[in-house]
Amino acid sequence: MSETLISVENLSLSFPNHPVLTNLSFKVNRGEFLGVIGENGVGKTTLVRIILNQLRPSSGEVRLKDGLKIGYVPQFRNVDIEFPLSIKDFIALNFTGIKLPWLSKKEKARIKKVIELVGLTDIANRPLGLASGGEKQKAYLGQALVNDPDLLILDESTASLDPNTKQELLDVVLRLNKQLGLTILFVSHDMQLIHKYPDHYLWLRKGKYTTGAMSDLHNENQEGQYV
Amino acid sequence: MFELEFMRNAYFAGTLIAIVSGMMGVFVIARDMPFMAHTLSEIGFAGASFAVFIGWLPLNGMLAFTTVSSVLVGELSGSVQSRREAVISAISGLFIGMGILFLSLSSKNSSYATSILFGSVIGISHHEVIQMTFLSGVILLILLMIYRNLKDDSFDSVGANTNHIHRSLISIVFLVMLAFSVSVAAQIVGSLLIFVLLTLPAASAKYYVHTVAKMMGLAVGFALFGVWVGLYLGYLTNWPVTFFIATIEAVIYALALVFNAVRKTSL
Ligand SMILES: Nc1ncnc2c1ncn2[C@@H]1O[C@H](COP(=O)(O)OP(=O)(O)OP(=O)(O)O)[C@@H](O)[C@H]1O
Ligand SMILES: [Mg+2]
């Protein structure tokens, strides 16, 4: 029996006059690759924000394993073409805290490692503002990895990418999952991707949801419930 | 030139100003706050005229006014970016109005006001140099302490949300540091043009280098160049030092934009 990292019980959240999540229960176990799927506006980002403790649920609870370290790649980022920091310096931003300003040897080594993991070694010194969409997503991923999290949450990281770049990014994520045992929570509205990569799914729909192993989703889909 | 005590004071003070403004400027630009820097300059003027009115040192009046107004701006605009500019307008209107009032009420002659507004090389006393040194030290010390969090909050506000950083505290602390910097810089450059040193060197540096540390270094370099050359030209010509500093920094910025445009087309 593997260890539970997140356990969500009877979770509901309503914005004023607008119920978003109702009575949601599921678990995320260590090593899992969970795909959270659903149409635009169904509440995926809201769920993530509750897990990150940025939003309080109306009822129910979310329990995180003690000391759980979460790496998060948000859906939106304010990085424009004049964003000056290099990919490397951007990744280093996540080394926060009231500490000496300069990075320690260990921190530098970690940055180098992470840049290798996401495959940006060749362009690590390029300003992030000039990087392509796919390179930017890899840099965001690298930043989320820098503090060596147990769980990685990706919110629509592939939404703006072309099919090849999508695959490339997800191959990186899959490697993190399979080789390093990193637990993944992958949020997307892309049904094809969800079929291909995650081993579990959580499918949010208006007022209801289904969850299970990926093989169940194949069956569900054959009943033609998803457009 | 260095036989003159006031020139020695001016060079020393100018060097401090350039270091502080160059480093702070990188965050002013990253946080998209040139307007705030500009406004704090004007509020500094109001504070100085208040000080003249009640018989304080101008620097103390500046510190008081800029600090209070920057905390007010921080509290009132909260985390809502789009509200910030309007709040700044309101607060600065209020304070500058008071500045004009105090100036007209006070008995000091108007040359005093122009030296505050336009800056003055002769005006810097030994006492003020000591106070500026102390203030600059405080600013740099706080900067070193909160450097990592300030960097994250300034360059990646979305990411900083999940990094357990007290963002509203960082934002207030930064505004107070900015208020101190403005008050320090006003001593030579004059309150009308301090924002030049707090924005242009950093805005230029970001086209040449791509780490926060290097941007701070280069911005300090650009600021030092402007201040040193400006003081020298002012000494030679007897024209206002501020004119030279502002012109030099504007030229540096223009060159940076050209550099960026050329690099883009040649990529
Ligand atoms: N702070 C808020 N106040 C009121 N309503 C909100 C708030 N945040 C989100 N909502 C609403 O909650 C619903 C769910 O939003 P959410 O961002 O979670 O959707 P999503 O599933 O992530 O959509 P997308 O696929 O477009 O990212 C939407 O209808 C949205 O308008
Ligand atoms: Mg979303």
PDB file of C-alpha atoms in Angstrom, chain A residues 52 54 72 74 76-78 81-86 89-90 93-104 107 125 127 130 143, chain B residues 143-149 151-152 155-163 165 206-207 209-213 215 257 260 263-264 267:
ATOM      1  CA  LEU A  52      -2.142  24.974  -2.484  1.00  0.00           C
ATOM      2  CA  GLN A  54      -4.678  29.775  -1.604  1.00  0.00           C
ATOM      3  CA  TYR A  72       3.645  24.222  -8.971  1.00  0.00           C
ATOM      4  CA  PRO A  74       0.687  27.972 -12.713  1.00  0.00           C
ATOM      5  CA  PHE A  76      -0.774  31.958 -16.345  1.00  0.00           C
ATOM      6  CA  ARG A  77       2.485  33.800 -15.996  1.00  0.00           C
ATOM      7  CA  ASN A  78       3.412  37.426 -16.574  1.00  0.00           C
ATOM      8  CA  ILE A  81       9.097  39.642 -24.552  1.00  0.00           C
ATOM      9  CA  GLU A  82      11.220  42.107 -22.575  1.00  0.00           C
ATOM     10  CA  PHE A  83      11.445  39.852 -19.530  1.00  0.00           C
ATOM     11  CA  PRO A  84      15.170  40.200 -18.884  1.00  0.00           C
ATOM     12  CA  LEU A  85      16.216  37.251 -16.725  1.00  0.00           C
ATOM     13  CA  SER A  86      17.985  34.301 -18.263  1.00  0.00           C
ATOM     14  CA  ASP A  89      18.262  33.077 -13.248  1.00  0.00           C
ATOM     15  CA  PHE A  90      14.527  32.589 -13.587  1.00  0.00           C
ATOM     16  CA  LEU A  93      14.117  32.639  -8.266  1.00  0.00           C
ATOM     17  CA  ASN A  94      12.538  29.769  -6.369  1.00  0.00           C
ATOM     18  CA  PHE A  95      15.438  29.674  -3.927  1.00  0.00           C
ATOM     19  CA  THR A  96      13.758  32.113  -1.565  1.00  0.00           C
ATOM     20  CA  GLY A  97      14.069  32.918   2.124  1.00  0.00           C
ATOM     21  CA  ILE A  98      15.967  35.312   4.356  1.00  0.00           C
ATOM     22  CA  LYS A  99      19.378  33.941   3.433  1.00  0.00           C
ATOM     23  CA  LEU A 100      22.620  35.155   1.932  1.00  0.00           C
ATOM     24  CA  PRO A 101      21.908  36.793  -1.430  1.00  0.00           C
ATOM     25  CA  TRP A 102      24.303  34.632  -3.424  1.00  0.00           C
ATOM     26  CA  LEU A 103      23.571  30.989  -4.184  1.00  0.00           C
ATOM     27  CA  SER A 104      25.362  28.204  -2.367  1.00  0.00           C
ATOM     28  CA  GLU A 107      21.956  25.406  -4.967  1.00  0.00           C
ATOM     29  CA  ASN A 125      21.655  31.805 -20.512  1.00  0.00           C
ATOM     30  CA  PRO A 127      16.632  35.683 -21.697  1.00  0.00           C
ATOM     31  CA  LEU A 130      13.031  35.529 -25.970  1.00  0.00           C
ATOM     32  CA  GLN A 143      11.662  26.337 -11.570  1.00  0.00           C
TER      33      GLN A 143
ATOM     34  CA  LEU B 143      18.270  44.882   0.432  1.00  0.00           C
ATOM     35  CA  LEU B 144      20.817  42.187   1.256  1.00  0.00           C
ATOM     36  CA  MET B 145      18.514  40.674   3.849  1.00  0.00           C
ATOM     37  CA  ILE B 146      15.373  40.438   1.746  1.00  0.00           C
ATOM     38  CA  TYR B 147      17.204  40.063  -1.581  1.00  0.00           C
ATOM     39  CA  ARG B 148      15.988  36.571  -2.466  1.00  0.00           C
ATOM     40  CA  ASN B 149      12.357  37.198  -1.601  1.00  0.00           C
ATOM     41  CA  LYS B 151      13.776  39.182  -6.341  1.00  0.00           C
ATOM     42  CA  ASP B 152      11.155  36.456  -6.539  1.00  0.00           C
ATOM     43  CA  PHE B 155      10.401  39.206 -11.216  1.00  0.00           C
ATOM     44  CA  ASP B 156       7.833  36.442 -10.806  1.00  0.00           C
ATOM     45  CA  SER B 157       4.862  37.671  -8.809  1.00  0.00           C
ATOM     46  CA  VAL B 158       2.711  34.741  -9.931  1.00  0.00           C
ATOM     47  CA  GLY B 159       5.286  32.182  -8.846  1.00  0.00           C
ATOM     48  CA  ALA B 160       5.939  34.029  -5.591  1.00  0.00           C
ATOM     49  CA  ASN B 161       2.363  33.283  -4.527  1.00  0.00           C
ATOM     50  CA  THR B 162       3.288  29.684  -3.882  1.00  0.00           C
ATOM     51  CA  ASN B 163       6.660  30.285  -2.283  1.00  0.00           C
ATOM     52  CA  ILE B 165       6.668  34.772   0.784  1.00  0.00           C
ATOM     53  CA  LYS B 206      18.299  44.950 -18.757  1.00  0.00           C
ATOM     54  CA  TYR B 207      19.041  44.949 -22.478  1.00  0.00           C
ATOM     55  CA  VAL B 209      22.777  41.524 -19.120  1.00  0.00           C
ATOM     56  CA  HIS B 210      20.383  38.870 -17.895  1.00  0.00           C
ATOM     57  CA  THR B 211      20.873  38.131 -14.237  1.00  0.00           C
ATOM     58  CA  VAL B 212      19.641  40.276 -11.378  1.00  0.00           C
ATOM     59  CA  ALA B 213      23.127  40.666  -9.918  1.00  0.00           C
ATOM     60  CA  MET B 215      21.766  44.128 -13.906  1.00  0.00           C
ATOM     61  CA  LEU B 257      17.087  50.756 -27.070  1.00  0.00           C
ATOM     62  CA  ASN B 260      18.204  46.037 -28.513  1.00  0.00           C
ATOM     63  CA  ARG B 263      20.315  42.802 -31.929  1.00  0.00           C
ATOM     64  CA  LYS B 264      16.763  41.759 -32.725  1.00  0.00           C
ATOM     65  CA  LEU B 267      19.253  37.467 -34.749  1.00  0.00           C
TER      66      LEU B 267
END
